[in-house]
Short mmCIF file of C-alpha atoms in Angstrom, two decimals:
data_model
loop_
_atom_site.label_atom_id
_atom_site.label_comp_id
_atom_site.label_asym_id
_atom_site.label_seq_id
_atom_site.Cartn_x
_atom_site.Cartn_y
_atom_site.Cartn_z
CA SER A 1157 71.74 -179.61 56.76
CA ARG A 1158 71.99 -182.20 53.95
CA ILE A 1159 69.29 -184.25 55.66
CA LYS A 1160 67.02 -181.18 55.79
CA LEU A 1161 67.56 -180.50 52.08
CA MET A 1162 66.74 -184.07 51.13
CA MET A 1163 63.83 -184.46 53.53
CA PRO A 1164 62.40 -181.05 54.56
CA GLN A 1165 59.79 -182.72 56.84
CA SER A 1166 62.60 -184.18 58.93
CA HIS A 1167 63.69 -180.80 60.38
CA GLY A 1168 67.29 -181.87 59.80
CA THR A 1169 67.25 -185.12 61.74
CA ALA A 1170 67.17 -188.71 60.46
CA THR A 1171 64.61 -191.34 61.52
CA ILE A 1172 66.91 -194.27 60.81
CA THR A 1173 70.71 -194.13 60.38
CA THR A 1174 72.50 -197.20 59.08
CA GLY A 1175 76.12 -197.72 58.24
CA ASN A 1176 79.31 -199.73 58.13
CA PRO A 1177 81.90 -197.15 59.20
CA PRO A 1178 85.64 -197.53 58.58
CA TYR A 1179 87.46 -199.76 61.08
CA VAL A 1180 90.43 -197.43 61.45
CA ARG A 1181 92.56 -196.49 64.43
CA VAL A 1182 93.52 -192.79 64.62
CA LYS A 1183 95.69 -190.51 66.74
CA MET A 1184 93.62 -189.05 69.56
CA GLU A 1185 95.30 -185.61 69.33
CA GLU A 1186 94.02 -185.23 65.73
CA PHE A 1187 90.40 -185.40 66.97
CA ALA A 1188 90.76 -183.98 70.51
CA ASN A 1189 89.26 -180.60 69.61
CA LEU A 1190 86.11 -181.93 67.87
CA GLY A 1191 84.18 -182.62 71.03
CA TYR A 1192 83.66 -186.37 70.67
CA GLN A 1193 82.87 -188.10 73.96
CA THR A 1194 84.40 -191.26 72.39
CA VAL A 1195 87.73 -189.62 71.55
CA LYS A 1196 89.66 -191.91 73.89
CA CYS A 1197 88.63 -194.83 71.74
CA ARG A 1198 90.89 -193.56 68.94
CA ASN A 1199 88.65 -195.35 66.43
CA LEU A 1200 86.77 -193.83 63.56
CA SER A 1201 83.92 -196.30 64.00
CA ALA A 1202 83.17 -194.91 67.46
CA PHE A 1203 83.15 -191.33 66.11
CA PHE A 1204 80.80 -192.33 63.26
CA VAL A 1205 78.30 -193.90 65.67
CA GLU A 1206 78.40 -190.94 68.05
CA GLN A 1207 77.69 -188.66 65.06
CA ALA A 1208 74.93 -190.99 63.90
CA ILE A 1209 73.24 -190.71 67.30
CA GLU A 1210 73.60 -186.93 67.12
CA ILE A 1211 71.79 -186.61 63.78
CA THR A 1212 69.03 -189.20 64.50
CA GLU A 1213 65.80 -187.94 66.04
CA ILE A 1214 64.89 -188.95 69.58
CA GLY A 1215 63.17 -192.33 69.34
CA GLY A 1216 64.83 -193.02 66.00
CA VAL A 1217 67.07 -195.99 65.23
CA VAL A 1218 70.84 -196.19 64.70
CA SER A 1219 72.06 -199.49 63.21
CA GLN A 1220 75.71 -200.04 62.45
CA ILE A 1221 78.13 -202.92 61.65
CA LEU A 1222 81.11 -202.36 63.90
CA PRO A 1223 84.37 -204.03 64.95
CA LEU A 1224 83.72 -206.28 67.92
CA SER A 1225 86.40 -204.49 69.91
CA LEU A 1226 83.94 -201.59 70.48
CA ILE A 1227 81.73 -204.02 72.45
CA ASP A 1228 84.34 -205.80 74.57
CA SER A 1229 87.59 -203.86 74.64
CA HIS A 1230 88.54 -201.94 77.82
CA SER A 1231 89.86 -199.08 75.68
CA MET A 1232 86.44 -198.65 74.04
CA LYS A 1233 84.58 -198.06 77.37
CA SER A 1234 83.72 -194.47 76.44
CA PHE A 1235 81.93 -195.76 73.35
CA ARG A 1236 79.72 -198.04 75.46
CA ASN A 1237 79.16 -195.17 77.86
CA VAL A 1238 77.78 -193.05 74.98
CA LEU A 1239 75.46 -195.87 73.93
CA GLU A 1240 74.13 -196.38 77.45
CA SER A 1241 73.72 -192.67 78.23
CA ARG A 1242 72.15 -191.55 74.88
CA CYS A 1243 70.07 -194.57 73.90
CA SER A 1244 67.00 -196.08 75.48
CA SER A 1245 67.56 -199.57 74.10
CA ILE A 1246 70.51 -201.39 72.60
CA ASP A 1247 70.57 -204.68 70.64
CA ILE A 1248 73.91 -206.32 69.97
CA GLU A 1249 74.70 -209.32 67.74
CA SER A 1250 78.32 -210.46 68.10
CA TYR A 1251 80.00 -212.55 65.40
CA ASP A 1252 83.39 -214.33 65.52
CA CYS A 1253 85.65 -214.71 62.50
CA VAL A 1254 86.49 -218.42 62.80
CA PRO A 1255 85.71 -220.64 61.03
CA GLY A 1256 83.22 -218.48 59.07
CA TYR A 1257 83.37 -214.69 58.99
CA ILE A 1258 80.98 -211.83 58.23
CA PHE A 1259 83.04 -210.19 55.48
CA ASP A 1260 83.36 -213.13 53.11
CA GLN A 1261 86.08 -211.70 50.91
CA GLY A 1262 88.89 -214.17 51.64
CA LYS A 1263 92.49 -213.29 51.00
CA ILE A 1264 93.46 -209.93 49.48
CA GLY A 1265 96.49 -209.18 47.36
CA SER A 1266 99.48 -211.47 46.94
CA ASN A 1267 100.24 -211.72 50.65
CA THR A 1268 98.28 -214.75 51.84
CA ASN A 1269 98.57 -213.53 55.43
CA LYS A 1270 96.18 -210.70 54.73
CA ALA A 1271 92.63 -211.89 55.00
CA ILE A 1272 89.49 -209.96 55.86
CA THR A 1273 88.53 -211.86 58.96
CA GLN A 1274 87.16 -209.06 61.13
CA ARG A 1275 85.22 -209.96 64.27
CA ALA A 1276 82.09 -207.87 63.99
CA ALA A 1277 79.09 -206.70 65.93
CA ILE A 1278 75.75 -205.44 64.58
CA VAL A 1279 74.54 -202.75 66.99
CA THR A 1280 70.99 -201.46 66.71
CA ALA A 1281 70.05 -198.76 69.18
CA ARG A 1282 67.01 -196.52 69.77
CA THR A 1283 68.01 -192.97 70.67
CA GLY A 1284 66.73 -191.29 73.82
CA GLU A 1285 68.03 -190.91 77.34
CA SER A 1286 66.97 -193.32 80.09
CA ASP A 1287 68.12 -194.24 83.61
CA LEU A 1288 69.46 -197.54 82.25
CA ALA A 1289 69.28 -198.43 78.56
CA ARG A 1290 67.65 -201.81 77.85
CA LEU A 1291 70.40 -204.09 76.55
CA ARG A 1292 69.79 -207.28 74.60
CA ALA A 1293 72.70 -209.42 73.40
CA THR A 1294 73.66 -212.60 71.62
CA ARG A 1295 76.49 -214.92 72.53
CA LEU A 1296 79.70 -214.56 70.51
CA ILE A 1297 78.47 -216.58 67.49
CA ARG A 1298 80.58 -219.03 65.49
CA TRP A 1299 79.38 -220.71 62.33
CA GLY A 1300 80.67 -222.76 59.41
CA SER A 1301 80.90 -221.21 55.95
CA LYS A 1302 78.14 -223.47 54.70
CA GLU A 1303 75.80 -221.99 57.35
CA ARG A 1304 76.05 -218.40 56.08
CA ASP A 1305 72.52 -218.42 54.66
CA LEU A 1306 71.18 -219.49 58.06
CA LEU A 1307 73.25 -217.05 60.12
CA PHE A 1308 70.60 -214.36 60.67
CA GLU A 1309 67.71 -216.73 61.17
CA ASN A 1310 66.38 -217.11 64.72
CA VAL A 1311 69.24 -215.20 66.34
CA SER A 1312 68.90 -215.86 70.05
CA LYS A 1313 69.20 -212.80 72.38
CA VAL A 1314 68.62 -212.26 76.04
CA GLU A 1315 68.15 -209.08 78.10
CA ILE A 1316 71.23 -208.26 80.19
CA PRO A 1317 70.44 -206.88 83.69
CA GLY A 1318 72.24 -203.79 84.92
CA ASP A 1319 74.27 -205.52 87.63
CA LEU A 1320 76.17 -207.47 84.94
CA ARG A 1321 77.10 -204.23 83.15
CA THR A 1322 79.29 -202.55 85.76
CA ASN A 1323 81.96 -200.32 84.26
CA HIS A 1324 80.09 -200.44 80.95
CA ARG A 1325 80.94 -204.09 80.26
CA PHE A 1326 78.61 -205.76 77.75
CA PRO A 1327 78.54 -209.55 78.40
CA LYS A 1328 77.94 -211.72 75.31
CA ILE A 1329 75.16 -213.99 76.53
CA GLY A 1330 72.38 -215.22 74.22
CA ASP A 1331 69.96 -217.37 76.18
CA GLU A 1332 68.12 -217.47 79.53
CA LYS A 1333 69.80 -220.65 80.85
CA THR A 1334 73.29 -219.24 80.30
CA LEU A 1335 72.23 -215.96 81.87
CA SER A 1336 70.85 -217.75 84.94
CA VAL A 1337 74.07 -219.74 85.47
CA PHE A 1338 76.24 -216.65 84.82
CA MET A 1339 74.31 -214.60 87.36
CA LYS A 1340 74.66 -217.33 90.00
CA ILE A 1341 78.41 -217.61 89.36
CA ASN A 1342 78.86 -213.84 89.22
CA ALA A 1343 77.20 -213.49 92.63
CA HIS A 1344 80.25 -215.09 94.23
CA PRO A 1345 82.22 -212.23 95.79
CA ARG A 1346 85.68 -213.69 95.10
CA THR A 1347 87.66 -213.48 91.87
CA MET A 1348 90.91 -214.96 90.63
CA GLU A 1349 92.72 -211.75 91.70
CA ASP A 1350 91.90 -212.62 95.33
CA LEU A 1351 93.96 -215.79 95.02
CA LEU A 1352 97.06 -214.20 93.60
CA CYS A 1353 100.39 -213.30 95.20
CA GLU A 1354 103.00 -211.42 93.16
CA ASN A 1355 106.19 -212.69 94.82
CA SER A 1356 105.52 -216.36 94.91
CA SER A 1357 107.42 -219.41 93.67
CA MET A 1358 104.11 -221.29 93.20
CA LYS A 1359 103.16 -220.21 89.71
CA LEU A 1360 100.91 -220.99 86.75
CA PHE A 1361 101.79 -220.05 83.14
CA VAL A 1362 98.78 -219.14 80.99
CA PRO A 1363 99.42 -218.70 77.19
CA LYS A 1364 97.78 -215.58 75.85
CA ALA A 1365 96.95 -217.05 72.44
CA ILE A 1366 93.63 -218.89 72.46
CA ARG A 1367 91.38 -220.46 69.86
CA TYR A 1368 89.31 -223.40 71.14
CA PHE A 1369 90.90 -224.12 74.52
CA ALA A 1370 92.78 -222.36 77.33
CA THR A 1371 95.71 -223.74 79.32
CA ALA A 1372 97.25 -223.17 82.74
CA SER A 1373 100.56 -225.02 83.23
CA ARG A 1374 102.84 -225.37 86.27
CA ASP A 1375 105.72 -225.50 83.79
CA ASP A 1376 107.04 -222.48 81.88
CA LEU A 1377 105.87 -223.00 78.29
CA LYS A 1378 108.42 -220.46 77.01
CA ARG A 1379 105.99 -218.44 74.94
CA SER A 1380 103.84 -215.30 75.15
CA GLN A 1381 102.02 -215.91 78.43
CA THR A 1382 100.75 -214.44 81.67
CA VAL A 1383 102.45 -215.69 84.86
CA ILE A 1384 100.30 -215.77 88.01
CA GLY A 1385 101.54 -216.70 91.48
CA PHE A 1386 99.80 -218.05 94.60
CA ASP A 1387 100.31 -218.09 98.37
CA ASP A 1388 99.21 -221.64 98.89
CA GLU A 1389 98.88 -224.96 97.07
CA LEU A 1390 95.08 -225.15 97.32
CA SER A 1391 94.65 -221.80 95.60
CA ARG A 1392 97.14 -222.81 92.84
CA ASN A 1393 95.35 -226.10 92.33
CA LEU A 1394 91.92 -224.40 92.22
CA ALA A 1395 93.13 -221.91 89.62
CA GLN A 1396 94.70 -224.68 87.54
CA ILE A 1397 91.37 -226.51 87.48
CA LEU A 1398 89.26 -223.44 86.69
CA ILE A 1399 91.45 -222.23 83.79
CA ASN A 1400 91.92 -225.63 82.16
CA SER A 1401 88.23 -226.47 82.42
CA SER A 1402 85.68 -225.34 79.89
CA TYR A 1403 84.40 -222.86 82.49
CA PHE A 1404 87.20 -220.33 81.96
CA TYR A 1405 86.88 -220.57 78.18
CA TRP A 1406 83.10 -220.02 78.52
CA TYR A 1407 83.70 -216.94 80.70
CA TRP A 1408 86.30 -215.62 78.24
CA ARG A 1409 83.83 -215.93 75.36
CA ILE A 1410 81.34 -213.84 77.38
CA TYR A 1411 83.63 -211.00 78.35
CA GLY A 1412 86.76 -211.50 76.24
CA SER A 1413 87.85 -210.19 72.88
CA GLY A 1414 87.66 -213.43 70.98
CA PHE A 1415 91.37 -212.92 70.28
CA GLN A 1416 93.65 -213.24 73.29
CA ILE A 1417 93.52 -213.81 77.05
CA SER A 1418 94.12 -210.57 78.90
CA LYS A 1419 95.10 -210.08 82.51
CA GLN A 1420 91.66 -208.58 83.03
CA ASN A 1421 90.08 -211.86 81.77
CA LEU A 1422 92.13 -213.82 84.25
CA TYR A 1423 91.90 -211.55 87.26
CA SER A 1424 88.14 -210.94 87.01
CA LEU A 1425 87.20 -214.64 86.70
CA PRO A 1426 84.73 -215.49 89.50
CA VAL A 1427 85.98 -218.20 91.86
CA PRO A 1428 83.97 -220.28 94.32
CA SER A 1429 83.53 -219.23 97.95
CA LEU A 1430 86.20 -220.36 100.45
CA GLU A 1431 83.54 -222.53 102.09
CA ARG A 1432 82.85 -224.37 98.81
CA VAL A 1433 86.57 -224.78 98.10
CA GLU A 1434 87.21 -226.28 101.52
CA MET A 1435 84.24 -228.59 101.06
CA PHE A 1436 85.85 -230.01 97.87
CA ASP A 1437 89.54 -229.68 98.76
CA LYS A 1438 90.25 -233.38 98.31
CA ARG A 1439 88.64 -233.48 94.85
CA ILE A 1440 90.57 -230.35 93.92
CA SER A 1441 93.87 -231.99 94.97
CA VAL A 1442 93.15 -235.22 93.12
CA MET A 1443 92.04 -233.37 89.93
CA SER A 1444 95.07 -231.11 89.97
CA SER A 1445 97.34 -234.18 90.34
CA LEU A 1446 95.54 -235.83 87.42
CA LEU A 1447 96.21 -232.79 85.26
CA GLU A 1448 99.90 -233.11 86.10
CA GLU A 1449 99.90 -236.83 85.28
CA LYS A 1450 98.33 -236.12 81.90
CA LYS A 1451 100.43 -233.16 80.79
CA LEU A 1452 103.12 -235.12 78.92
CA GLU A 1453 100.55 -237.30 77.18
CA LEU A 1454 98.51 -234.28 76.10
CA ALA A 1455 101.45 -231.95 75.24
CA VAL A 1456 101.38 -230.46 71.77
CA THR A 1457 103.91 -228.49 69.71
CA LYS A 1458 103.05 -226.12 66.88
CA GLN A 1459 105.64 -225.04 64.33
CA ASN A 1460 105.25 -221.34 63.55
CA LYS A 1461 108.64 -219.73 62.91
CA ARG A 1462 109.64 -221.57 66.11
CA SER A 1463 108.31 -224.40 68.20
CA ILE A 1464 105.34 -223.30 70.39
CA ARG A 1465 104.45 -225.57 73.27
CA ASN A 1466 101.06 -226.14 74.89
CA ILE A 1467 99.00 -228.71 76.75
CA LYS A 1468 95.76 -229.61 75.02
CA TYR A 1469 93.66 -231.17 77.78
CA ASP A 1470 90.70 -230.98 75.39
CA ASN A 1471 92.17 -233.98 73.58
CA ASP A 1472 90.91 -236.08 76.53
CA PRO A 1473 87.12 -235.69 76.68
CA ILE A 1474 86.79 -237.90 79.77
CA LEU A 1475 89.24 -235.67 81.66
CA MET A 1476 87.37 -232.51 80.50
CA ASP A 1477 84.06 -233.98 81.72
CA LYS A 1478 85.61 -234.56 85.13
CA LEU A 1479 87.02 -231.01 85.22
CA ASP A 1480 83.72 -229.45 84.20
CA SER A 1481 81.75 -231.59 86.65
CA LEU A 1482 84.00 -230.43 89.52
CA VAL A 1483 83.55 -226.80 88.53
CA CYS A 1484 79.75 -227.23 88.54
CA SER A 1485 79.98 -228.74 92.05
CA LEU A 1486 82.20 -225.92 93.26
CA PHE A 1487 79.64 -223.34 92.14
CA ASP A 1488 76.64 -225.51 93.13
CA ILE A 1489 75.15 -225.45 89.65
CA ASP A 1490 73.55 -228.15 87.47
CA GLU A 1491 76.24 -230.70 86.54
CA ASN A 1492 74.68 -231.01 83.11
CA PHE A 1493 75.32 -227.35 82.26
CA ALA A 1494 77.30 -227.38 79.01
CA PHE A 1495 80.22 -225.00 79.49
CA HIS A 1496 81.87 -226.79 76.57
CA SER A 1497 79.19 -225.65 74.13
CA SER A 1498 81.12 -222.32 73.86
CA LYS A 1499 83.86 -224.23 71.97
CA GLN A 1500 81.60 -225.40 69.15
CA LYS A 1501 82.52 -224.33 65.62
CA THR A 1502 79.08 -224.42 63.97
CA LEU A 1503 75.55 -223.32 64.64
CA GLN A 1504 74.36 -226.90 64.33
CA SER A 1505 76.83 -228.34 66.88
CA PHE A 1506 76.04 -225.59 69.35
CA ASP A 1507 72.29 -226.11 69.04
CA SER A 1508 72.64 -229.93 69.35
CA ILE A 1509 74.41 -229.54 72.73
CA ASN A 1510 71.96 -226.91 74.06
CA GLN A 1511 68.67 -228.53 73.06
#
């Protein structure tokens, strides 16, 4: 009614609705009777966007700056369902918060632990129902603080096909080459979950915390971690190689939260066919043994209230090249594909690798 008063010609609907709604978690029961399809998200941002779609004319545009969790979190699936069912096209730009971040307000108050470092997504959608909304997306973008003025120039996006969006997952892919490799890898029917066995003494320990590398260790690192078990040595060795390589990190940047490694991230990781694994079983064994030989040399300890152990294989670039090369062979993709570009901290370094 307020829109109609301000713009009588609009008949009470907006042509363009923009916003930066509050990033606030709420109790679902407080909103359960309001009819929101996104109520299970328990997030005010989701409710704001659903309302924005409601008041925007068919064919109009809704553009909002949102927490990244709405794009990649399993708990926000109903929000993505609303976007796909009530919009004809969706554009998503995803931005990380390290080392540079969208809301450049630094520390707040006297507590230096409180900084505004929100991972954010800019979602621009055209309203209107369709059989399958057209989705275009960027990668999860990192940049240095000095690059802020360049951040929105030449933002690379790619159209995401429907078969990569099962269960309303929105992969963060920003270029055709990455999309092509991802589709080829995703076509493999097996996932990490197919290799796992719950009651097994043959284990890998995967720390949940992640910044610029991921680790899978045969030794218990005595920290917050996911423990996965295997029936046989070849499966354990394969998983150890895939997770420690740049490949898993690359996959996590596409489907993960940018914050922690979840079980879903691990279990859904595509793995090579059994035929390809058997073809390279000797290389897999040698590489896994090399990881074990290097683990003491590349062990790191971080002091944060207590000692936190890890193995930073990334400190050995030759080893990482060998790992990534083996992964490319296992999936039968170009050995020059730069999985490691996903670890770059600046726009410039990412572009230099992908030119």
